[in-house]
Each structure stands twice: as C-alpha cells, then as structure tokens.
CSV table of C-alpha atoms in Angstrom, one decimal:
chain,number,residue,atom,x,y,z
P,114,MET,CA,55.8,-71.9,44.8
P,115,LYS,CA,52.0,-71.4,44.5
P,116,THR,CA,50.6,-68.0,43.2
P,117,LEU,CA,48.0,-66.1,45.3
P,118,LEU,CA,45.8,-63.2,43.9
P,119,VAL,CA,44.6,-61.2,46.9
P,120,ILE,CA,41.8,-58.7,45.9
P,121,ASN,CA,40.6,-56.3,48.7
P,122,ASP,CA,39.5,-52.7,48.5
P,123,ASP,CA,40.5,-51.7,52.1
P,124,PRO,CA,44.3,-50.7,52.0
P,125,VAL,CA,44.6,-51.9,55.5
P,126,GLN,CA,43.4,-55.4,55.2
P,127,LEU,CA,45.1,-55.8,51.8
P,128,HIS,CA,48.5,-54.9,53.3
P,129,PHE,CA,47.9,-57.1,56.2
P,130,LEU,CA,46.8,-60.2,54.1
P,131,CYS,CA,49.8,-59.8,51.7
P,132,GLY,CA,52.3,-59.5,54.3
P,133,LEU,CA,50.9,-62.5,56.4
P,134,LEU,CA,50.7,-64.9,53.2
P,135,SER,CA,54.1,-63.8,51.8
P,136,LYS,CA,55.5,-65.4,55.1
P,137,ASP,CA,54.2,-68.7,53.8
P,138,GLN,CA,56.3,-68.6,50.7
P,139,TYR,CA,53.4,-67.9,48.2
P,140,GLN,CA,53.9,-65.4,45.4
P,141,VAL,CA,51.3,-62.7,46.1
P,142,VAL,CA,49.7,-60.7,43.5
P,143,SER,CA,47.4,-58.0,45.0
P,144,TYR,CA,44.8,-55.5,43.6
P,145,HIS,CA,42.8,-53.2,45.7
P,146,SER,CA,40.2,-53.0,42.7
P,147,SER,CA,38.3,-56.1,41.4
P,148,GLU,CA,38.2,-54.6,37.9
P,149,GLU,CA,41.9,-54.5,37.7
P,150,ALA,CA,42.3,-58.0,39.2
P,151,TRP,CA,39.8,-59.2,36.4
P,152,LEU,CA,41.6,-57.6,33.6
P,153,TRP,CA,44.9,-59.3,35.1
P,154,LEU,CA,42.9,-62.8,34.6
P,155,GLN,CA,41.7,-62.0,31.2
P,156,GLN,CA,45.5,-61.3,30.1
P,157,GLY,CA,46.0,-65.1,30.6
P,158,HIS,CA,47.2,-65.1,34.2
P,159,VAL,CA,46.1,-68.3,36.2
P,160,PRO,CA,46.7,-68.0,39.9
P,161,ASP,CA,46.5,-71.1,42.1
P,162,GLY,CA,44.2,-69.5,44.5
P,163,ILE,CA,42.3,-66.3,45.1
P,164,VAL,CA,41.6,-64.5,48.3
P,165,LEU,CA,38.6,-62.4,47.7
P,166,ASP,CA,36.8,-59.8,49.6
P,167,LEU,CA,33.0,-59.9,49.1
P,168,HIS,CA,32.2,-56.3,49.9
P,169,MET,CA,33.8,-54.1,47.1
P,170,PRO,CA,32.6,-51.3,44.8
P,171,GLY,CA,32.4,-52.1,41.1
P,172,ILE,CA,32.4,-55.9,40.7
P,173,SER,CA,31.6,-57.4,44.1
P,174,GLY,CA,33.1,-60.6,45.5
P,175,TRP,CA,29.6,-62.3,44.6
P,176,ARG,CA,29.8,-61.1,41.0
P,177,PHE,CA,33.5,-62.0,40.8
P,178,CYS,CA,32.6,-65.7,41.7
P,179,GLU,CA,29.9,-65.9,39.1
P,180,LEU,CA,32.2,-64.5,36.4
P,181,MET,CA,35.0,-66.9,37.4
P,182,GLN,CA,32.5,-69.7,36.5
P,183,GLY,CA,32.4,-68.5,32.8
P,184,HIS,CA,36.1,-67.7,32.7
P,185,PHE,CA,37.3,-71.2,34.1
P,186,PRO,CA,34.6,-73.6,32.6
P,187,GLN,CA,34.4,-77.2,33.9
P,188,PRO,CA,35.8,-79.7,33.4
P,189,GLY,CA,39.3,-78.0,33.7
P,190,PRO,CA,41.7,-76.4,36.2
P,191,ARG,CA,40.6,-73.4,38.0
P,192,PRO,CA,41.8,-71.3,41.0
P,193,MET,CA,40.6,-72.3,44.5
P,194,ILE,CA,38.8,-69.2,46.0
P,195,LEU,CA,38.7,-68.3,49.5
P,196,ALA,CA,36.2,-65.7,50.1
P,197,VAL,CA,36.5,-63.2,53.2
P,198,SER,CA,34.4,-60.5,54.6
P,199,ALA,CA,33.9,-58.5,57.7
P,200,THR,CA,30.4,-57.6,56.5
P,201,TYR,CA,28.7,-61.2,56.2
P,202,SER,CA,28.8,-64.2,58.3
P,203,GLY,CA,27.2,-67.5,58.9
P,204,SER,CA,26.5,-70.9,57.2
P,205,GLU,CA,24.0,-69.5,54.6
P,206,VAL,CA,26.8,-67.3,53.2
P,207,GLU,CA,29.3,-70.1,53.1
P,208,ASP,CA,26.6,-72.3,51.3
P,209,VAL,CA,25.8,-69.6,48.7
P,210,LEU,CA,29.6,-69.2,47.9
P,211,ILE,CA,30.1,-72.8,47.5
P,212,ASP,CA,27.3,-72.8,44.9
P,213,LEU,CA,28.9,-69.8,43.1
P,214,GLY,CA,32.1,-71.7,43.0
P,215,ALA,CA,34.0,-70.5,45.9
P,216,SER,CA,36.1,-73.0,47.7
P,217,ALA,CA,35.6,-71.7,51.4
P,218,PHE,CA,34.6,-68.8,53.4
P,219,LEU,CA,36.1,-66.8,56.2
P,220,SER,CA,34.6,-64.2,58.2
P,221,LEU,CA,36.9,-61.3,59.3
P,222,PRO,CA,38.5,-60.2,61.5
P,223,ALA,CA,40.2,-63.6,62.1
P,224,GLU,CA,43.5,-64.6,63.9
P,225,PRO,CA,46.4,-64.7,61.4
P,226,SER,CA,46.9,-68.5,62.4
P,227,ARG,CA,43.1,-69.0,61.1
P,228,ILE,CA,43.7,-67.0,57.8
P,229,ARG,CA,46.9,-69.0,57.0
P,230,LEU,CA,45.1,-72.5,57.7
P,231,ALA,CA,42.1,-71.5,55.6
P,232,VAL,CA,44.4,-70.4,52.6
P,233,ALA,CA,46.4,-73.8,53.1
P,234,GLY,CA,43.1,-75.8,53.2
P,235,LEU,CA,42.1,-74.6,49.7
P,236,TRP,CA,44.0,-77.2,47.8
P,237,LYS,CA,43.1,-80.0,50.5
P,238,HIS,CA,39.5,-79.0,49.7
P,239,SER,CA,40.2,-79.6,45.9
P,240,GLU,CA,41.2,-83.1,46.7
P,241,LYS,CA,37.9,-83.9,48.3
P,242,ALA,CA,34.6,-84.5,46.3
P,243,SER,CA,32.1,-81.7,46.0
P,244,GLY,CA,29.3,-81.1,48.4
P,245,VAL,CA,26.9,-81.2,45.5
P,246,ARG,CA,24.5,-84.5,45.8
P,247,VAL,CA,22.6,-85.8,42.8
P,248,TRP,CA,20.0,-88.3,42.8
P,249,ILE,CA,19.3,-90.4,39.7
P,250,VAL,CA,16.1,-92.3,39.7
P,251,SER,CA,15.8,-94.4,36.6
P,252,THR,CA,15.2,-98.1,35.3
P,253,ASN,CA,17.4,-97.5,32.6
P,254,VAL,CA,21.0,-98.8,33.6
P,255,ALA,CA,23.0,-97.6,30.7
P,256,GLN,CA,21.3,-94.0,31.0
P,257,ILE,CA,22.2,-94.1,34.8
P,258,GLU,CA,25.8,-95.1,34.2
P,259,ARG,CA,26.4,-92.3,31.3
P,260,MET,CA,24.9,-89.6,33.9
P,261,ARG,CA,27.0,-90.8,36.8
P,262,GLN,CA,30.2,-90.7,34.9
P,263,VAL,CA,29.6,-87.1,33.8
P,264,PHE,CA,28.6,-86.2,37.3
P,265,HIS,CA,31.5,-87.8,39.0
P,266,ALA,CA,33.9,-86.2,36.7
P,267,ARG,CA,32.4,-82.8,37.9
P,268,GLY,CA,33.3,-84.0,41.5
P,269,TRP,CA,29.6,-84.4,42.6
P,270,GLN,CA,28.2,-87.2,44.7
P,271,VAL,CA,25.8,-89.4,42.8
P,272,VAL,CA,23.5,-91.7,44.4
P,273,CYS,CA,21.2,-94.2,41.9
P,274,TYR,CA,17.8,-95.6,42.6
P,275,ALA,CA,15.8,-98.0,40.5
P,276,SER,CA,12.4,-97.1,41.6
P,277,GLY,CA,10.2,-94.5,43.4
P,278,GLU,CA,9.8,-96.7,46.5
P,279,GLN,CA,13.4,-96.8,46.9
P,280,VAL,CA,13.6,-93.0,46.8
P,281,MET,CA,10.9,-92.8,49.3
P,282,ALA,CA,12.8,-95.1,51.9
P,283,THR,CA,15.6,-92.7,52.0
P,284,SER,CA,14.0,-89.8,54.0
P,285,GLY,CA,16.7,-89.8,56.7
P,286,GLU,CA,19.6,-89.4,54.3
P,287,CYS,CA,21.1,-86.2,53.6
P,288,ALA,CA,19.3,-83.8,51.2
P,289,PRO,CA,20.0,-84.0,47.4
P,290,ASP,CA,20.8,-80.6,45.7
P,291,PHE,CA,19.4,-82.4,42.2
P,292,ILE,CA,17.0,-85.1,41.5
P,293,VAL,CA,16.9,-86.7,38.2
P,294,VAL,CA,13.6,-88.7,37.5
P,295,ASP,CA,13.5,-90.8,34.3
P,296,ASP,CA,9.9,-91.0,33.7
P,297,PRO,CA,8.2,-93.3,33.8
P,298,LEU,CA,9.2,-95.7,36.4
P,299,SER,CA,8.3,-99.3,37.4
P,300,ASP,CA,6.3,-98.4,40.3
P,301,MET,CA,4.8,-94.9,39.7
P,302,SER,CA,4.9,-91.9,37.4
P,303,GLY,CA,7.8,-89.3,37.4
P,304,ARG,CA,5.5,-86.7,38.5
P,305,ASP,CA,4.7,-88.7,41.7
P,306,VAL,CA,8.1,-89.0,42.7
P,307,ARG,CA,8.8,-85.4,41.8
P,308,HIS,CA,5.9,-84.4,44.0
P,309,TRP,CA,7.3,-86.6,46.9
P,310,CYS,CA,10.8,-85.0,46.3
P,311,LYS,CA,9.6,-81.4,46.5
P,312,MET,CA,7.3,-82.2,49.8
P,313,SER,CA,10.5,-83.7,51.3
P,314,PHE,CA,13.4,-81.7,50.0
P,315,PRO,CA,11.9,-78.3,49.0
P,316,HIS,CA,15.2,-76.6,48.2
P,317,ALA,CA,16.1,-79.5,45.6
P,318,THR,CA,15.9,-79.0,42.0
P,319,CYS,CA,14.0,-81.8,40.2
P,320,ILE,CA,14.9,-82.5,36.6
P,321,LEU,CA,12.3,-84.7,34.8
P,322,LEU,CA,13.2,-86.6,31.7
P,323,GLU,CA,10.3,-87.1,29.5
P,324,SER,CA,9.5,-88.5,26.0
P,325,LYS,CA,7.6,-85.4,25.1
P,326,PRO,CA,8.9,-82.5,27.0
P,327,GLY,CA,6.7,-80.0,25.3
P,328,SER,CA,3.4,-81.7,27.0
P,329,VAL,CA,0.8,-79.8,29.1
P,330,GLU,CA,2.3,-81.7,32.3
P,331,SER,CA,5.9,-80.5,31.3
P,332,SER,CA,4.9,-76.8,31.1
P,333,LEU,CA,3.4,-77.3,34.5
P,334,GLN,CA,6.7,-78.3,35.8
P,335,VAL,CA,8.5,-75.7,34.4
P,336,THR,CA,6.4,-73.3,35.8
P,337,GLU,CA,6.9,-74.6,39.2
P,338,GLY,CA,10.7,-73.8,38.9
P,339,ASP,CA,11.9,-77.4,37.8
P,340,LEU,CA,13.4,-78.6,34.7
P,341,VAL,CA,12.1,-81.0,32.1
P,342,LEU,CA,14.5,-82.4,29.3
P,343,SER,CA,14.1,-85.0,26.7
P,344,LYS,CA,14.8,-88.6,27.8
P,345,GLY,CA,17.7,-89.1,25.3
P,346,CYS,CA,19.5,-85.7,26.2
P,347,ASP,CA,23.3,-85.7,26.3
P,348,PRO,CA,24.5,-86.0,30.0
P,349,ASN,CA,26.7,-83.0,29.4
P,350,GLU,CA,23.5,-81.0,28.7
P,351,LEU,CA,22.0,-82.2,31.7
P,352,LEU,CA,25.1,-81.2,33.8
P,353,ALA,CA,25.2,-77.7,32.1
P,354,GLN,CA,21.5,-77.5,33.0
P,355,CYS,CA,22.2,-78.3,36.6
P,356,GLU,CA,25.1,-75.9,36.8
P,357,LYS,CA,22.7,-73.1,35.2
P,358,GLY,CA,20.3,-73.9,37.8
P,359,ARG,CA,22.7,-74.0,40.6
P,360,TRP,CA,24.1,-70.6,39.8
P,361,GLU,CA,20.5,-69.0,39.6
P,362,ARG,CA,19.6,-70.4,42.7
P,363,ALA,CA,22.8,-68.9,44.4
P,364,LEU,CA,22.3,-65.6,42.7
P,365,THR,CA,18.8,-65.4,44.0
P,366,ARG,CA,19.9,-66.0,47.7
P,367,VAL,CA,22.6,-63.5,46.9
P,368,GLU,CA,20.1,-60.9,46.1
P,369,HIS,CA,18.1,-62.2,49.4
P,370,LEU,CA,21.3,-61.5,51.4
P,371,LEU,CA,22.1,-58.2,49.8
P,372,GLU,CA,18.4,-57.0,50.4
P,373,THR,CA,18.7,-58.2,54.0
P,374,ARG,CA,22.1,-56.4,54.4
P,375,THR,CA,20.7,-53.4,52.6
P,376,SER,CA,17.7,-53.2,54.9
P,377,ASP,CA,19.9,-53.7,58.0
P,378,LEU,CA,22.2,-50.9,56.8
P,379,ARG,CA,19.2,-48.6,56.1
P,380,GLU,CA,18.0,-49.4,59.7
P,381,SER,CA,21.3,-48.9,61.3
P,382,GLU,CA,21.9,-45.6,59.6
P,383,ALA,CA,18.5,-44.3,60.4
P,384,GLN,CA,19.3,-45.0,64.1
P,385,PHE,CA,22.8,-43.5,63.7
P,386,ARG,CA,21.4,-40.5,62.2
P,387,GLY,CA,18.5,-40.3,65.1
P,388,LEU,CA,21.2,-40.5,67.6
P,389,PHE,CA,23.5,-38.1,65.6
P,390,GLU,CA,21.0,-35.4,65.8
P,391,ILE,CA,19.9,-35.4,69.5
P,392,ILE,CA,23.4,-35.5,70.9
P,393,PRO,CA,24.0,-31.7,72.3
P,394,ASP,CA,27.8,-31.7,71.3
P,395,ILE,CA,29.3,-30.5,67.9
P,396,LEU,CA,29.6,-33.9,65.7
P,397,VAL,CA,31.3,-33.3,62.4
P,398,ILE,CA,32.0,-36.0,59.8
P,399,HIS,CA,34.8,-35.1,57.4
P,400,ASP,CA,36.9,-37.0,54.9
P,401,GLN,CA,40.7,-37.2,54.8
P,402,ARG,CA,40.8,-33.9,52.8
P,403,GLY,CA,39.2,-32.0,55.8
P,404,LEU,CA,35.8,-31.5,53.7
P,405,VAL,CA,32.8,-31.5,55.8
P,406,HIS,CA,30.3,-34.3,54.9
P,407,HIS,CA,27.9,-34.2,57.6
P,408,ILE,CA,27.1,-32.1,60.9
P,409,ASN,CA,24.7,-32.5,63.4
P,410,ALA,CA,21.8,-29.6,63.6
P,411,ALA,CA,22.6,-29.0,67.3
P,412,GLY,CA,26.2,-28.6,66.7
P,413,ALA,CA,25.8,-26.2,63.8
P,414,ARG,CA,23.3,-24.2,65.7
P,415,GLN,CA,25.9,-23.6,68.7
P,416,LEU,CA,28.1,-22.2,66.0
P,417,GLY,CA,25.2,-20.0,64.3
P,418,PHE,CA,25.2,-22.1,61.2
P,419,SER,CA,22.8,-24.4,59.5
P,420,PRO,CA,23.8,-27.8,58.5
P,421,SER,CA,23.6,-27.1,54.7
P,422,GLU,CA,26.1,-23.9,55.0
P,423,LEU,CA,28.9,-26.3,56.1
P,424,LEU,CA,28.4,-29.2,53.9
P,425,GLY,CA,31.4,-29.6,51.6
P,426,GLN,CA,33.1,-26.6,53.3
P,427,PRO,CA,36.7,-27.1,54.6
P,428,LEU,CA,37.0,-28.0,58.4
P,429,GLU,CA,39.2,-25.0,58.7
P,430,LYS,CA,36.3,-22.7,58.5
P,431,LEU,CA,35.3,-23.7,62.1
P,432,PHE,CA,38.7,-22.7,63.6
P,433,PRO,CA,40.2,-19.2,63.9
P,434,SER,CA,42.8,-18.1,61.3
P,435,ASP,CA,45.6,-18.5,63.7
P,436,GLN,CA,44.9,-22.2,63.7
P,437,VAL,CA,45.1,-23.0,60.0
P,438,GLY,CA,44.8,-26.7,59.8
P,439,GLY,CA,42.0,-27.1,62.2
P,440,VAL,CA,42.2,-30.3,63.7
P,441,GLU,CA,45.9,-31.0,62.8
P,442,CYS,CA,46.5,-28.0,64.8
P,443,THR,CA,44.8,-29.2,67.9
P,444,GLY,CA,46.8,-32.5,68.0
P,445,VAL,CA,43.6,-34.3,67.9
P,446,GLY,CA,44.1,-37.8,66.3
P,447,SER,CA,47.9,-37.9,66.6
P,448,SER,CA,49.4,-36.9,70.2
P,449,LEU,CA,46.2,-37.6,72.0
P,450,GLY,CA,45.1,-40.9,69.9
P,451,GLU,CA,41.7,-41.7,69.3
P,452,THR,CA,40.3,-41.5,72.9
P,453,GLY,CA,42.0,-38.2,74.1
P,454,TRP,CA,40.5,-34.8,74.4
P,455,THR,CA,42.2,-31.2,74.1
P,456,GLU,CA,41.1,-27.8,74.4
P,457,THR,CA,40.8,-25.3,71.6
P,458,LEU,CA,39.0,-22.6,70.2
P,459,LEU,CA,36.2,-22.9,67.4
P,460,LEU,CA,34.9,-19.9,65.4
P,461,ALA,CA,31.2,-19.2,65.1
P,462,LYS,CA,29.5,-17.6,62.2
P,463,ASP,CA,29.5,-14.0,64.0
P,464,GLY,CA,33.2,-14.3,64.6
P,465,ARG,CA,33.1,-14.9,68.3
P,466,GLU,CA,35.6,-17.7,69.7
P,467,VAL,CA,34.0,-20.5,71.4
P,468,HIS,CA,36.2,-22.4,73.9
P,469,ALA,CA,35.9,-26.2,73.4
P,470,GLU,CA,37.3,-29.6,74.0
P,471,VAL,CA,37.6,-31.7,70.8
P,472,THR,CA,38.6,-35.3,69.9
P,473,GLU,CA,38.8,-37.4,66.8
P,474,ARG,CA,38.3,-41.0,65.6
P,475,PRO,CA,37.9,-42.9,62.4
P,476,VAL,CA,34.5,-44.3,61.2
P,477,ARG,CA,32.9,-45.4,58.1
P,478,PHE,CA,30.3,-43.0,56.8
P,479,ALA,CA,28.2,-43.8,53.5
P,480,GLY,CA,30.3,-46.7,53.1
P,481,LYS,CA,33.7,-44.9,52.9
P,482,PRO,CA,36.2,-44.2,55.6
P,483,GLN,CA,35.8,-40.9,57.3
P,484,ARG,CA,36.8,-39.0,60.5
P,485,LEU,CA,34.4,-37.9,63.2
P,486,LEU,CA,35.2,-34.9,65.1
P,487,ILE,CA,33.4,-34.4,68.5
P,488,ALA,CA,33.6,-30.9,70.1
P,489,ARG,CA,32.2,-29.9,73.4
P,490,ASP,CA,31.2,-26.3,74.1
P,491,LEU,CA,33.3,-25.1,77.2
P,492,SER,CA,31.8,-21.8,77.2
P,493,SER,CA,29.4,-22.4,80.2
P,494,ARG,CA,32.1,-24.2,82.1
P,495,LYS,CA,34.6,-21.4,81.5
P,496,GLN,CA,32.1,-18.9,82.5
P,497,MET,CA,31.5,-20.9,85.8
P,498,GLU,CA,35.1,-21.2,86.3
P,499,ALA,CA,35.5,-17.5,86.0
P,500,GLU,CA,32.6,-17.0,88.6
P,501,LYS,CA,34.3,-19.6,90.9
P,502,ALA,CA,37.5,-17.6,90.7
P,503,LYS,CA,35.7,-14.3,91.6
P,504,LEU,CA,34.2,-15.9,94.4
P,505,GLU,CA,37.1,-17.3,95.7
P,506,GLN,CA,38.7,-14.0,95.4
P,507,GLN,CA,36.0,-12.3,97.4
P,508,LEU,CA,36.4,-15.1,100.0
P,509,ARG,CA,40.0,-14.4,100.3
P,510,GLN,CA,39.3,-10.8,100.6
P,511,VAL,CA,36.8,-11.4,103.4
P,512,GLN,CA,39.3,-13.9,105.1
P,513,LYS,CA,42.0,-11.0,105.0
P,514,MET,CA,39.7,-8.5,106.7
P,515,GLU,CA,38.6,-11.2,109.2
P,516,ALA,CA,42.3,-11.9,110.2
P,517,ILE,CA,42.9,-8.1,110.4
P,518,GLY,CA,40.1,-7.5,112.7
P,519,ARG,CA,41.2,-10.4,114.9
P,520,LEU,CA,44.7,-8.8,115.2
P,521,ALA,CA,43.4,-5.3,115.8
P,522,SER,CA,41.2,-7.0,118.7
P,523,GLY,CA,44.0,-8.7,120.1
P,524,VAL,CA,46.3,-5.5,120.0
P,525,ALA,CA,43.5,-3.4,121.6
P,526,HIS,CA,42.9,-6.2,124.4
P,527,ASP,CA,46.6,-6.0,125.1
P,528,MET,CA,46.9,-2.0,125.3
P,529,ASN,CA,43.7,-2.2,127.6
P,530,ASN,CA,45.5,-4.4,129.9
P,531,ILE,CA,48.5,-2.0,130.1
P,532,MET,CA,46.3,1.1,130.2
P,533,THR,CA,44.4,-0.4,133.1
P,534,ALA,CA,47.5,-1.0,135.1
P,535,ILE,CA,48.7,2.7,134.4
P,536,LEU,CA,45.4,4.0,135.4
P,537,SER,CA,45.5,2.1,138.6
P,538,HIS,CA,49.0,3.4,139.4
P,539,ALA,CA,48.0,7.0,138.8
P,540,SER,CA,44.9,6.7,140.8
P,541,LEU,CA,47.0,5.2,143.6
P,542,LEU,CA,49.6,8.1,143.2
P,543,LYS,CA,46.7,10.8,143.7
P,544,SER,CA,45.4,9.0,146.7
P,545,ARG,CA,48.6,9.2,148.6
P,546,SER,CA,49.4,12.8,147.7
P,547,ASP,CA,48.0,16.2,148.5
P,548,PRO,CA,46.3,17.8,145.9
P,549,GLN,CA,48.8,20.8,146.3
P,550,GLU,CA,51.8,18.7,145.7
P,551,GLY,CA,53.4,18.0,142.3
P,552,ALA,CA,52.7,14.3,142.6
P,553,TRP,CA,49.3,14.6,142.6
P,554,THR,CA,49.1,16.9,139.6
P,555,VAL,CA,51.4,14.3,137.8
P,556,GLY,CA,48.9,11.4,138.7
P,557,ASP,CA,45.9,13.7,137.8
P,558,VAL,CA,47.4,14.4,134.1
P,559,ILE,CA,48.2,10.6,133.6
P,560,GLU,CA,44.6,9.8,134.6
P,561,LYS,CA,43.0,12.1,132.3
P,562,ALA,CA,45.2,10.9,129.6
P,563,VAL,CA,44.3,7.3,130.0
P,564,ARG,CA,40.7,7.8,130.1
P,565,ARG,CA,41.0,10.1,126.9
P,566,GLY,CA,42.4,6.9,125.3
C-alpha cells in the first residue's frame, strides 16, 4: 500500500482530498501546515507521493518543492509530488513546478475522477524520461560519453553533436534546456555556437567548457547569465551546476508569478474596496468569532458610527440586547442558507432601532475565510408601508360613508314615493268632501303632515 502525504491549509479541501484518496487504498497522512509536514519528513518518514497545495502560509508549496530537492538529492528515490492550486493555473505554472522537482500539477476545483487519475499517474510519470533536454556539442567522444551517462542516470534526454554546423541544422527540433559546448570545435569557436544558441533558444542555459575558464571571454559569458567550466571538469559537477541553474531559473519564474499574482490581488482588492464603499447597504465583514474586520462607510453612517468605531468590535454591538448573538439570532446563514433574507432589528449608536433585512455568506478577506453580512435599511419602506396602511384606512372610511349615503338616498327615494301616494289620496279626499265635513278635515290634516315631511 502506497503512502500519500497530503498538505493543505484549507480544512475543507484537506478533508475532501483525504476522504477521496483513502478510497483508492492509499495510506493517507495529512497536515494542514507545511511546517508540520516538513518536520514529519525530517523525522525520517518517506512517503511514496505528496499532494501539495501551492498557496499556503509559512512554507509555500513553491518553497516546499525547493526544500525537497535538498532533502532527497539525486540520484536516489524521492517522493512524487502532485501540486494542486485553486489560485494558479496554466502551462507556465506547470513548467516551473517541473523545474522545481514536482511531478505533475492540477488546477482546482477538479472532478474527483481527475484528481484520482492525477495521483495514480504520479508513478507512471516516474517510469518516463524527464522532460529536461540537454545538447552536448563536442569533438571529444570520450567526454561526450561520460557526460551522456551522467545525464541519462538523472533521467534527462541527451542529444550529441560533433560540430557547430550540426547544431545549426537542428532549428526545427524541440528547444533544449541546457547546451554544453566543448570549446573549441572543429568548424567554429564555442563562442559562435553559444551566440547562435542564445539567439535561437533564448531560454536555454549555455555551458561553455574552456581550457582557461578565468579568461576575459569567460567573464563575459558569466555576466550574460551562462556558465563557464573547465574542460576537464567532473560530469557530476556539471550536472550539479545544471541542477542549480535549473532551480535558480525556476525560482526566478516563481518570483515573477508571485509578483503577477500579488499585482492582480492588489488590483482586485482595490476594485473590491471601491465597490464595497459605494454600495448603499450596510456591509460588514467579520470572522468566525463575530469580530468586525471591515464595514463600509455608507453602512456605518446609517447607524451613526464611523467605520473605525466598529473595527474589532463584536458584531452583537449592532443588535439590540434582546438579540444577543446577533446574526445567529436572525437565523441568517443557517435556516435561510446563503441567499435568503430575513427581517430583524439593528441598533444605531443613538439607541434607536432600525428595521432591516439581512443575509450572510462566506467570503475570503485578507487571505482568510470570513463572513459577509449584508443589511438593508427598511426604515423608508416601513414608513411607506405605514403611510399606505393609513391611506387605505381613510379610503375604507370614505367608501363606508359613500355606501351609507347611497343607502340613505335609496331610503329617501322610497319614502318619497310612499308620501306622494298618501298626499295624492289626501288631496282626492278633500276634493270629494265639503269643508264642513269631518272627512275633509282628516284629509287636510294628512296633507299638511305630508308636506311638513
């Protein structure tokens, strides 16, 4: 059973990788700290493979690969390294890692099947020749053979040439990483070959073997970034110089990648802060303990604070005393998940309670996992809702009065019809009776009563 050392400072990723790889019958040893993993290796433990996160505090994944070069010198067995990262991606990163001694690179997130295949492929990679290519240009057959054997033992690909013309006829072949030129050649000087190689393959390191490595010409070559060694140098010394140059080149590229990444992060942070400050809602970034790390100025003003007054303060300061626990009491981030909103009360500096709807979600801030609380002031909405309710009540009252008026009008109309009939009959009774008769008097009384209403 192969042993895997998994190093990742993200507890979620670490748990996921360990659980996934354990299913493939690996004996998994895990550390969330690269320093702890390095101490484990120094105690004499030798895993078969290492799954290493590049972006970690302390000893980064880049530095860890560099340390592994010295801890497990070549030749000899060394763990295969799969570098993973959710921050970096691309072929340039992979090339740099190969130069630093990693076996493979995988950008996260990735499907579980891809991760398992990448780990399983580590030992297939070890059976293949290294991707490092070395050209040896020399007329000394014995010297060529000694160097070729040393480079082959390291797993590097070696191509030998007997003259400068042969080298210049290979412009269509894969670019070499190192070019060893044994000066002088039969058809031209080593300096001429070096000049052509640097023009054709600017990223290759040219190593010139001279009889007098301390000459003025040799000093010129050194200042231009290549190596000058004695013609009779030990091939193992030559290999060591190549390894050193390879690591230095890789570290230079790592520095460039880190500078680019840092610049991108600064630009992204500047954009984030710009957007953060212009959003009118209340935005609070706090840690898992509930301590405020950042709040936008517009949000702080809505509650009567300045941003500096709230930095480092517990989040509960923004909630009334009957809601101790702040966000936990609102249910945000639990029952509502990361996209739901709930209404609650916030506490302003002057003691007034502010109606608000809030939500919360996880974010990374200043390189650490944090929580983002978003609160939207509902005071205006509540006021509008109250005014709307008042207007609706007034409308209902008007509608009631209108209904009563219509009812009264209908009743009056009906009564008027009845009174008209009574009046008509009273007038008819009077017209058919003599004024001295009692009937006429009754009709007159009825008529007067009807007219009075």
